[in-house]
Short mmCIF file of C-alpha atoms and ligand atoms in Angstrom, two decimals:
data_model
loop_
_atom_site.label_atom_id
_atom_site.label_comp_id
_atom_site.label_asym_id
_atom_site.label_seq_id
_atom_site.Cartn_x
_atom_site.Cartn_y
_atom_site.Cartn_z
CA MET A 244 6.39 19.64 12.53
CA THR A 245 8.74 17.17 14.14
CA GLY A 246 6.62 14.98 16.38
CA ILE A 247 9.74 13.34 17.69
CA ASN A 248 10.76 13.81 21.26
CA THR A 249 14.50 13.61 20.76
CA SER A 250 15.49 15.44 23.92
CA SER A 251 14.47 12.78 26.40
CA HIS A 252 14.38 9.21 25.15
CA THR A 253 12.50 6.95 27.54
CA GLY A 254 13.05 3.75 25.57
CA ASP A 255 9.27 3.42 25.28
CA PRO A 256 8.33 4.09 21.62
CA LEU A 257 4.85 5.18 22.73
CA LEU A 258 6.35 7.92 24.87
CA ASP A 259 9.22 8.91 22.57
CA PHE A 260 6.81 9.95 19.83
CA ASP A 261 5.05 13.26 20.39
CA VAL A 262 1.74 12.14 18.95
CA ALA A 263 -0.19 15.18 20.24
CA LYS A 264 2.08 17.40 18.16
CA VAL A 265 1.81 15.11 15.13
CA LYS A 266 -1.99 15.13 15.31
CA GLU A 267 -1.98 18.91 14.98
CA ASP A 268 -0.65 18.42 11.43
CA PHE A 269 -3.86 16.58 10.43
CA PRO A 270 -6.73 19.08 10.43
CA ILE A 271 -9.38 16.45 9.67
CA LEU A 272 -8.71 14.68 12.97
CA ASN A 273 -9.84 17.73 14.92
CA GLN A 274 -13.60 17.19 14.68
CA THR A 275 -16.45 15.43 16.38
CA VAL A 276 -18.48 12.72 14.67
CA ASN A 277 -21.89 11.83 16.04
CA GLY A 278 -21.13 13.95 19.07
CA HIS A 279 -17.82 12.23 19.88
CA PRO A 280 -14.24 13.21 19.08
CA LEU A 281 -13.32 11.43 15.85
CA VAL A 282 -11.24 8.28 16.33
CA TYR A 283 -10.00 7.35 12.89
CA LEU A 284 -9.00 3.69 12.73
CA ASP A 285 -9.56 3.04 9.02
CA ASN A 286 -6.06 3.85 7.85
CA ALA A 287 -5.64 0.70 5.78
CA ALA A 288 -8.52 1.90 3.59
CA THR A 289 -7.03 5.34 3.27
CA SER A 290 -4.92 7.53 5.54
CA GLN A 291 -5.52 11.17 6.43
CA LYS A 292 -3.44 13.98 4.92
CA PRO A 293 -1.13 16.34 6.79
CA GLN A 294 -1.50 20.06 6.18
CA SER A 295 1.76 20.05 4.20
CA VAL A 296 0.22 17.70 1.61
CA ILE A 297 -2.94 19.81 1.42
CA ASP A 298 -0.74 22.92 1.04
CA ALA A 299 1.26 21.28 -1.74
CA LEU A 300 -1.94 20.57 -3.69
CA VAL A 301 -3.30 24.07 -3.14
CA GLY A 302 0.12 25.58 -3.92
CA TYR A 303 0.36 23.71 -7.19
CA TYR A 304 -3.11 24.75 -8.35
CA SER A 305 -2.69 28.32 -7.05
CA SER A 306 0.74 29.02 -8.52
CA ASP A 307 2.07 26.44 -10.97
CA ASN A 308 -0.85 24.64 -12.64
CA SER A 309 0.24 23.74 -16.14
CA ASN A 310 0.89 20.65 -18.22
CA VAL A 311 4.23 18.86 -17.85
CA HIS A 312 6.94 18.07 -20.40
CA ARG A 313 5.05 20.07 -23.03
CA GLY A 314 5.53 23.79 -22.66
CA VAL A 315 8.48 26.13 -22.91
CA HIS A 316 6.63 28.64 -20.77
CA THR A 317 7.57 29.24 -17.15
CA LEU A 318 4.54 27.65 -15.52
CA SER A 319 4.98 24.46 -17.49
CA GLN A 320 8.65 24.32 -16.59
CA ARG A 321 7.85 24.87 -12.91
CA ALA A 322 5.18 22.17 -12.97
CA THR A 323 7.57 19.78 -14.72
CA ASP A 324 10.33 20.50 -12.19
CA HIS A 325 8.03 19.82 -9.24
CA TYR A 326 6.60 16.69 -10.87
CA GLU A 327 10.07 15.27 -11.52
CA GLU A 328 11.41 16.39 -8.12
CA ALA A 329 8.59 14.36 -6.54
CA ARG A 330 9.67 11.34 -8.58
CA SER A 331 13.22 11.69 -7.21
CA LYS A 332 11.93 11.99 -3.63
CA ILE A 333 9.89 8.81 -4.06
CA ARG A 334 12.87 7.05 -5.63
CA ARG A 335 15.01 7.94 -2.60
CA PHE A 336 12.19 6.97 -0.23
CA ILE A 337 12.13 3.36 -1.45
CA ASN A 338 15.85 3.39 -2.30
CA ALA A 339 15.44 2.62 -5.98
CA ASP A 340 18.55 3.04 -8.07
CA ASP A 341 17.25 5.38 -10.74
CA ASP A 342 14.34 7.78 -11.36
CA ARG A 343 13.63 5.83 -14.55
CA GLU A 344 12.44 2.96 -12.36
CA ILE A 345 9.67 5.02 -10.77
CA ILE A 346 6.49 4.95 -12.85
CA TYR A 347 3.54 7.10 -11.82
CA VAL A 348 0.29 5.13 -11.90
CA ARG A 349 -3.16 5.67 -10.38
CA GLY A 350 -2.48 3.32 -7.48
CA THR A 351 -1.60 -0.23 -6.53
CA THR A 352 -4.41 -1.65 -8.66
CA GLU A 353 -3.22 0.08 -11.80
CA GLY A 354 0.41 -0.83 -11.08
CA ILE A 355 -0.42 -4.54 -10.93
CA ASN A 356 -2.63 -4.33 -14.02
CA LEU A 357 0.19 -2.58 -15.87
CA VAL A 358 2.62 -5.41 -15.10
CA ALA A 359 0.02 -8.07 -15.98
CA GLN A 360 -0.82 -6.41 -19.30
CA THR A 361 2.77 -5.71 -20.36
CA TYR A 362 5.28 -8.03 -18.68
CA GLY A 363 2.61 -10.70 -18.33
CA ARG A 364 1.41 -10.66 -21.92
CA GLU A 365 4.98 -10.67 -23.16
CA ASN A 366 6.28 -13.48 -20.97
CA ILE A 367 3.40 -15.77 -20.02
CA GLN A 368 2.35 -18.48 -22.40
CA GLU A 369 -0.02 -21.43 -22.30
CA GLY A 370 0.79 -23.78 -19.41
CA ASP A 371 2.96 -21.22 -17.59
CA GLU A 372 2.33 -20.52 -13.91
CA ILE A 373 1.96 -17.47 -11.69
CA ILE A 374 2.15 -17.83 -7.90
CA ILE A 375 0.25 -15.61 -5.48
CA SER A 376 -0.73 -16.24 -1.84
CA THR A 377 -3.99 -16.85 0.03
CA MET A 378 -3.73 -13.35 1.51
CA GLU A 379 -4.01 -11.34 -1.69
CA HIS A 380 -6.23 -8.34 -2.16
CA HIS A 381 -8.50 -8.80 -5.19
CA SER A 382 -6.25 -6.43 -7.11
CA ASN A 383 -3.46 -9.02 -6.90
CA ILE A 384 -5.76 -11.87 -7.92
CA VAL A 385 -8.07 -10.66 -10.67
CA PRO A 386 -5.47 -9.15 -13.08
CA TRP A 387 -3.60 -12.48 -13.00
CA GLN A 388 -6.80 -14.48 -13.46
CA MET A 389 -7.60 -12.33 -16.49
CA LEU A 390 -4.13 -12.91 -17.89
CA CYS A 391 -4.27 -16.66 -17.17
CA GLN A 392 -7.64 -16.89 -18.91
CA GLU A 393 -6.31 -15.08 -21.94
CA ARG A 394 -3.12 -17.13 -22.11
CA GLY A 395 -4.22 -20.53 -20.83
CA ALA A 396 -1.83 -20.10 -17.90
CA ILE A 397 -2.25 -21.39 -14.35
CA LEU A 398 -2.66 -19.38 -11.13
CA LYS A 399 -1.23 -21.16 -8.07
CA VAL A 400 -1.85 -20.10 -4.49
CA ALA A 401 0.72 -20.39 -1.70
CA PRO A 402 -1.06 -21.30 1.54
CA ILE A 403 -0.91 -19.71 5.00
CA ASP A 404 -1.33 -21.19 8.46
CA ASP A 405 -4.10 -20.38 10.94
CA SER A 406 -2.19 -17.40 12.32
CA GLY A 407 -1.89 -15.86 8.85
CA GLU A 408 1.75 -16.71 8.21
CA LEU A 409 2.87 -17.68 4.75
CA LEU A 410 3.99 -21.33 4.58
CA LEU A 411 7.39 -20.85 2.98
CA ASP A 412 8.13 -24.52 2.26
CA GLU A 413 4.78 -24.99 0.58
CA TYR A 414 5.35 -21.81 -1.40
CA GLU A 415 8.71 -23.09 -2.61
CA ALA A 416 7.21 -26.47 -3.47
CA LEU A 417 4.80 -24.74 -5.87
CA ILE A 418 7.62 -23.36 -8.02
CA THR A 419 8.30 -25.38 -11.17
CA SER A 420 10.13 -24.81 -14.43
CA ARG A 421 6.85 -23.32 -15.76
CA THR A 422 6.65 -20.64 -13.05
CA LYS A 423 7.07 -17.24 -14.68
CA LEU A 424 6.16 -14.82 -11.89
CA VAL A 425 5.53 -14.61 -8.15
CA SER A 426 3.22 -11.77 -7.10
CA MET A 427 2.64 -11.36 -3.38
CA VAL A 428 1.29 -8.97 -0.85
CA HIS A 429 4.03 -7.53 1.38
CA VAL A 430 1.63 -6.79 4.25
CA SER A 431 -1.88 -8.28 4.33
CA ASN A 432 -4.60 -5.63 4.47
CA ALA A 433 -7.00 -7.97 6.23
CA LEU A 434 -4.68 -9.72 8.71
CA GLY A 435 -1.69 -7.42 9.08
CA SER A 436 0.74 -10.32 8.43
CA ILE A 437 4.12 -9.16 7.14
CA ILE A 438 5.48 -11.79 4.79
CA PRO A 439 9.21 -12.60 4.86
CA ALA A 440 9.51 -10.71 1.60
CA LYS A 441 13.27 -10.94 1.24
CA ARG A 442 13.15 -14.72 1.65
CA VAL A 443 10.22 -14.98 -0.79
CA VAL A 444 12.31 -13.11 -3.36
CA GLU A 445 15.45 -15.18 -2.68
CA ILE A 446 13.53 -18.43 -3.16
CA ALA A 447 11.94 -17.25 -6.41
CA HIS A 448 15.23 -15.90 -7.74
CA ALA A 449 16.97 -19.21 -6.96
CA HIS A 450 14.54 -20.65 -9.52
CA GLY A 451 15.03 -17.74 -11.94
CA VAL A 452 11.54 -16.33 -11.26
CA PRO A 453 10.91 -12.57 -10.87
CA VAL A 454 8.82 -11.21 -7.99
CA LEU A 455 6.26 -8.42 -7.70
CA LEU A 456 5.46 -7.20 -4.19
CA ASP A 457 2.20 -5.43 -3.42
CA GLY A 458 3.35 -2.83 -0.92
CA ALA A 459 0.00 -1.05 -0.50
CA GLN A 460 -0.04 -1.72 3.26
CA ALA A 461 3.72 -1.73 3.79
CA VAL A 462 5.26 1.56 2.64
CA ALA A 463 3.48 3.75 5.17
CA HIS A 464 4.47 1.64 8.15
CA ALA A 465 8.07 0.49 7.76
CA LYS A 466 11.16 1.39 5.78
CA VAL A 467 10.97 -0.24 2.36
CA ASP A 468 14.23 -0.66 0.45
CA VAL A 469 13.58 -2.18 -2.95
CA GLN A 470 17.26 -2.83 -3.59
CA ASP A 471 17.64 -4.67 -0.31
CA LEU A 472 14.45 -6.67 -0.98
CA ASP A 473 15.80 -7.25 -4.50
CA CYS A 474 12.20 -7.49 -5.76
CA ASP A 475 11.66 -6.97 -9.47
CA PHE A 476 8.48 -4.90 -9.13
CA TYR A 477 7.03 -3.05 -6.15
CA VAL A 478 3.67 -1.27 -6.20
CA PHE A 479 1.90 1.06 -3.78
CA SER A 480 -0.80 3.73 -3.55
CA GLY A 481 -0.18 7.32 -2.50
CA HIS A 482 -3.41 7.64 -0.56
CA LYS A 483 -2.38 5.05 2.02
CA LEU A 484 0.92 6.92 2.48
CA TYR A 485 -0.72 10.19 3.62
CA GLY A 486 -0.76 11.43 0.01
CA PRO A 487 -3.61 12.14 -2.41
CA THR A 488 -5.87 9.57 -4.07
CA GLY A 489 -5.41 8.78 -7.75
CA ILE A 490 -1.63 8.53 -7.59
CA GLY A 491 0.57 5.54 -6.95
CA ILE A 492 3.90 4.06 -7.88
CA LEU A 493 5.10 1.11 -9.86
CA TYR A 494 8.77 0.46 -9.21
CA GLY A 495 10.44 -1.91 -11.66
CA LYS A 496 14.05 -2.85 -12.27
CA ALA A 497 15.20 -0.80 -15.25
CA ASP A 498 16.20 -3.76 -17.43
CA LEU A 499 12.77 -5.36 -17.01
CA LEU A 500 10.94 -2.10 -17.69
CA GLU A 501 13.12 -1.45 -20.74
CA ALA A 502 12.19 -4.83 -22.19
CA MET A 503 8.46 -4.43 -21.53
CA PRO A 504 6.06 -3.10 -24.16
CA PRO A 505 4.12 0.07 -23.27
CA TYR A 506 0.84 -0.17 -21.33
CA GLN A 507 -1.30 2.50 -22.94
CA GLY A 508 -0.72 4.49 -26.12
CA GLY A 509 -1.08 8.25 -26.46
CA GLY A 510 0.75 11.47 -25.83
CA GLU A 511 3.90 11.61 -23.70
CA MET A 512 4.79 7.93 -24.14
CA ILE A 513 6.12 8.50 -27.67
CA ARG A 514 9.35 9.75 -29.16
CA SER A 515 7.97 10.10 -32.68
CA VAL A 516 4.80 9.15 -34.51
CA THR A 517 4.00 8.67 -38.15
CA PHE A 518 0.95 6.91 -39.55
CA GLU A 519 3.22 3.98 -40.31
CA LYS A 520 5.20 3.69 -37.10
CA THR A 521 5.61 4.97 -33.56
CA LEU A 522 8.86 5.07 -31.62
CA TYR A 523 8.32 4.92 -27.88
CA ASN A 524 9.69 7.30 -25.31
CA VAL A 525 12.41 6.41 -22.81
CA LEU A 526 11.68 5.32 -19.23
CA PRO A 527 9.74 6.26 -17.22
CA HIS A 528 7.65 8.19 -19.78
CA LYS A 529 7.07 5.09 -21.94
CA PHE A 530 4.56 3.97 -19.30
CA GLU A 531 2.96 7.36 -18.63
CA ALA A 532 0.59 7.98 -21.54
CA GLY A 533 -1.52 11.12 -21.44
CA THR A 534 -1.57 14.05 -19.04
CA PRO A 535 -0.61 12.58 -15.68
CA ASN A 536 -1.88 13.31 -12.18
CA ILE A 537 0.53 16.21 -11.72
CA ALA A 538 -0.98 17.57 -8.51
CA GLY A 539 -1.19 14.05 -7.09
CA SER A 540 2.47 13.39 -7.78
CA ILE A 541 3.51 16.64 -6.14
CA GLY A 542 1.21 15.86 -3.20
CA LEU A 543 2.78 12.42 -2.86
CA GLY A 544 6.22 14.03 -2.86
CA ALA A 545 5.08 16.23 0.03
CA ALA A 546 3.75 13.15 1.86
CA VAL A 547 7.11 11.44 1.48
CA ASP A 548 8.83 14.56 2.86
CA TYR A 549 6.47 14.44 5.83
CA VAL A 550 7.02 10.80 6.79
CA ASP A 551 10.75 11.10 6.09
CA ALA A 552 10.95 13.94 8.60
CA LEU A 553 9.17 11.80 11.19
CA GLY A 554 11.42 8.85 10.34
CA MET A 555 10.09 5.52 9.14
CA GLU A 556 11.91 3.61 11.88
CA ARG A 557 10.27 5.72 14.57
CA ILE A 558 6.89 5.42 12.90
CA GLY A 559 7.32 1.64 12.82
CA ALA A 560 8.38 1.46 16.46
CA TYR A 561 5.51 3.68 17.60
CA GLU A 562 2.91 1.73 15.63
CA SER A 563 4.28 -1.59 16.93
CA GLY A 564 3.81 -0.30 20.46
CA LEU A 565 0.25 0.70 19.64
CA LEU A 566 -0.47 -2.66 18.03
CA GLU A 567 0.80 -4.47 21.11
CA TYR A 568 -1.36 -2.29 23.34
CA GLY A 569 -4.46 -2.76 21.16
CA THR A 570 -3.93 -6.51 20.86
CA GLU A 571 -3.71 -6.79 24.63
CA LEU A 572 -6.90 -4.75 25.09
CA LEU A 573 -8.94 -6.72 22.56
CA SER A 574 -7.60 -10.07 23.77
CA ARG A 575 -9.25 -9.40 27.12
CA ILE A 576 -12.72 -9.44 25.49
CA SER A 577 -13.77 -13.09 25.68
CA SER A 578 -16.44 -12.92 22.95
CA LEU A 579 -13.97 -11.38 20.48
CA LYS A 580 -11.53 -13.26 18.31
CA ILE A 581 -8.63 -11.60 16.53
CA ILE A 582 -8.16 -12.89 12.97
CA GLY A 583 -4.50 -12.64 12.03
CA THR A 584 -2.00 -13.38 14.77
CA ALA A 585 1.23 -13.72 12.80
CA GLN A 586 4.48 -13.12 14.68
CA GLU A 587 5.46 -10.37 12.26
CA LYS A 588 2.47 -8.04 12.10
CA SER A 589 1.69 -4.53 11.00
CA GLY A 590 -0.88 -2.30 12.75
CA ILE A 591 -4.04 -4.13 11.75
CA LEU A 592 -6.55 -5.53 14.24
CA SER A 593 -9.10 -7.64 12.40
CA PHE A 594 -11.68 -9.35 14.57
CA VAL A 595 -14.99 -11.17 14.75
CA MET A 596 -17.41 -11.36 17.66
CA ASP A 597 -19.69 -14.21 18.73
CA GLY A 598 -23.13 -13.81 17.16
CA ILE A 599 -22.59 -10.19 16.02
CA HIS A 600 -22.18 -9.28 12.37
CA PRO A 601 -19.14 -7.07 11.66
CA HIS A 602 -21.40 -4.50 9.95
CA ASP A 603 -23.35 -4.10 13.19
CA ILE A 604 -20.07 -3.63 15.06
CA GLY A 605 -19.05 -0.95 12.56
CA THR A 606 -22.39 0.84 12.82
CA ILE A 607 -22.35 0.97 16.61
CA LEU A 608 -18.72 2.12 16.63
CA ASP A 609 -19.58 4.88 14.16
CA ALA A 610 -22.27 6.13 16.53
CA GLU A 611 -19.43 6.49 19.08
CA GLY A 612 -17.32 8.48 16.58
CA ILE A 613 -15.02 5.55 15.76
CA ALA A 614 -14.25 4.80 12.11
CA ILE A 615 -13.28 1.23 11.28
CA ARG A 616 -13.83 -0.90 8.19
CA THR A 617 -16.07 -3.94 8.11
CA GLY A 618 -16.51 -6.47 5.34
CA HIS A 619 -14.31 -8.82 3.34
CA HIS A 620 -11.68 -6.12 2.73
CA CYS A 621 -11.47 -7.08 -0.96
CA ALA A 622 -9.93 -10.39 0.12
CA GLN A 623 -12.81 -12.84 -0.25
CA PRO A 624 -10.63 -15.96 -0.78
CA LEU A 625 -8.84 -15.09 2.48
CA MET A 626 -12.17 -14.83 4.31
CA ASP A 627 -13.05 -18.28 2.86
CA ARG A 628 -9.76 -19.62 4.23
CA PHE A 629 -10.88 -18.60 7.71
CA GLY A 630 -14.48 -19.72 7.12
CA ILE A 631 -15.92 -16.26 7.80
CA PRO A 632 -17.75 -13.80 5.54
CA ALA A 633 -16.22 -10.65 6.99
CA THR A 634 -14.29 -9.06 9.84
CA ALA A 635 -14.32 -5.77 11.68
CA ARG A 636 -10.93 -4.12 11.12
CA ALA A 637 -9.23 -1.37 13.06
CA SER A 638 -6.09 -0.21 11.26
CA LEU A 639 -3.49 2.09 12.78
CA ALA A 640 -1.48 5.10 11.74
CA PHE A 641 1.15 7.06 13.64
CA TYR A 642 -1.40 9.73 14.62
CA ASN A 643 -3.41 7.17 16.58
CA THR A 644 -3.02 7.01 20.35
CA LYS A 645 -3.49 4.61 23.22
CA GLU A 646 -6.59 6.67 24.04
CA ASP A 647 -7.99 5.85 20.57
CA LEU A 648 -7.59 2.17 21.37
CA ASP A 649 -9.15 2.63 24.82
CA ALA A 650 -12.11 4.28 23.07
CA LEU A 651 -12.30 1.32 20.66
CA ALA A 652 -12.34 -1.21 23.52
CA LYS A 653 -14.97 0.81 25.37
CA ALA A 654 -17.16 1.03 22.26
CA ILE A 655 -16.83 -2.74 21.79
CA ASP A 656 -18.17 -3.14 25.33
CA ARG A 657 -21.10 -1.03 24.16
CA VAL A 658 -21.60 -3.42 21.19
CA ILE A 659 -21.72 -6.35 23.62
CA GLU A 660 -24.22 -4.45 25.79
CA VAL A 661 -26.50 -3.74 22.80
CA PHE A 662 -26.51 -7.40 21.74
CA SER A 663 -26.84 -8.95 25.19
N1 C6P B 140 -6.95 -1.88 0.31
C1 C6P B 140 -8.40 -1.68 2.24
O1 C6P B 140 -9.32 -1.16 2.88
P1 C6P B 140 -5.85 0.81 -4.46
O2 C6P B 140 -7.35 0.68 -4.32
O3 C6P B 140 -5.38 0.57 -5.86
O4 C6P B 140 -5.31 2.07 -3.87
O5 C6P B 140 -5.22 -0.34 -3.54
C2 C6P B 140 -5.61 -1.67 -3.74
C3 C6P B 140 -4.97 -2.55 -2.70
C4 C6P B 140 -4.04 -3.47 -3.12
N2 C6P B 140 -3.39 -4.25 -2.24
C5 C6P B 140 -3.62 -4.16 -0.92
C6 C6P B 140 -2.85 -5.02 0.02
C7 C6P B 140 -4.56 -3.26 -0.44
O6 C6P B 140 -4.78 -3.17 0.86
C8 C6P B 140 -5.27 -2.44 -1.36
C9 C6P B 140 -6.35 -1.50 -0.89
C10 C6P B 140 -7.96 -1.05 0.94
O7 C6P B 140 -7.81 -2.67 2.65
C11 C6P B 140 -9.13 -0.73 0.07
S1 C6P B 140 -9.93 -2.18 -0.54
#
């Protein structure tokens, strides 16, 4: 597996990436659906898994399956080594400073809930404020609403413009002496907008406010460096990064994590327990109560190895080329409107069509073997902002091709035909 044509650079990222070779690493892509070769364009919902990730899962269960941090026997030590090696790989992948800052969680949703229930409960009092943006996924809205309800705190929403760009001045104007946290999506799942995350953090920090970034749609598509971003928390899901479901990462700066109370109580998160008192374990174990998703962590480590070998910069360049190509194709369809046209965009093509419900678009595309997502994308307030109930969304990964996008455009012509 390399997928990178290093011998003859053409300067065209679409040509410099050997996508045919890369696709061979993803067995699921080699099938027909409804009589057509599968075109998988639902990568923002979940991405497909390379053989190396599947092998890592099978390898773990075939050779090493055992509980971690508990046994002196060989299998347990092997499982623990692999589990902790994966943590180190993930730490390097996002350039965190220390393995202690990498907390295994179930996914983005659990990572945000963890921060809300620990940092939030500890630091947010009546009348305090939390700032999010219009573009949030429900998982970066509801946990804060729950906390605000409990505490009598206030949730403020930074607006966006019609292209889907965050209005930085209006965001800054929302910050007051009562603002205790900013929690924002790094890349919008419904629009593809990439927020100026570094600037968002700088502005918040200038007011002494910590920042959580929801990186669910960012980590698989561009190099993320948490130290460069200087964010205080960063969360993402393994399954959108070519890894297994049920595993994700909460990154937090060590001093913040140290000061936070634990999330759940149970085994593993303790140093000692008596009926009178429990002493908590050190980081990261303080936040990892119970038997963790060992196979998932190891699988995520293998996914990180895979994308590292391809190179995040090359992945980003290739996907940008694809996005440009797809945007151009869809823009030619007069009855179609792209929702989300920010200057800085990740590989998401959300669109609506005159008089045709997105679900009908999705159904007809499925009959052509094309998988997209339709609906509100768990971002209902964002749909309200655009005055629409739903969009059809094609979302890209590095194993997609220009031909996939040609097939999408052709199938959209078919949708128009059916409804004319
Ligand atoms: N978005 C989509 O189709 P979980 O479910 O915990 O792995 O990820 C939640 C989540 C949080 N933030 C953003 C920006 C997301 O995109 C998602 C998941 C999927 O867009 C499923 S709703």
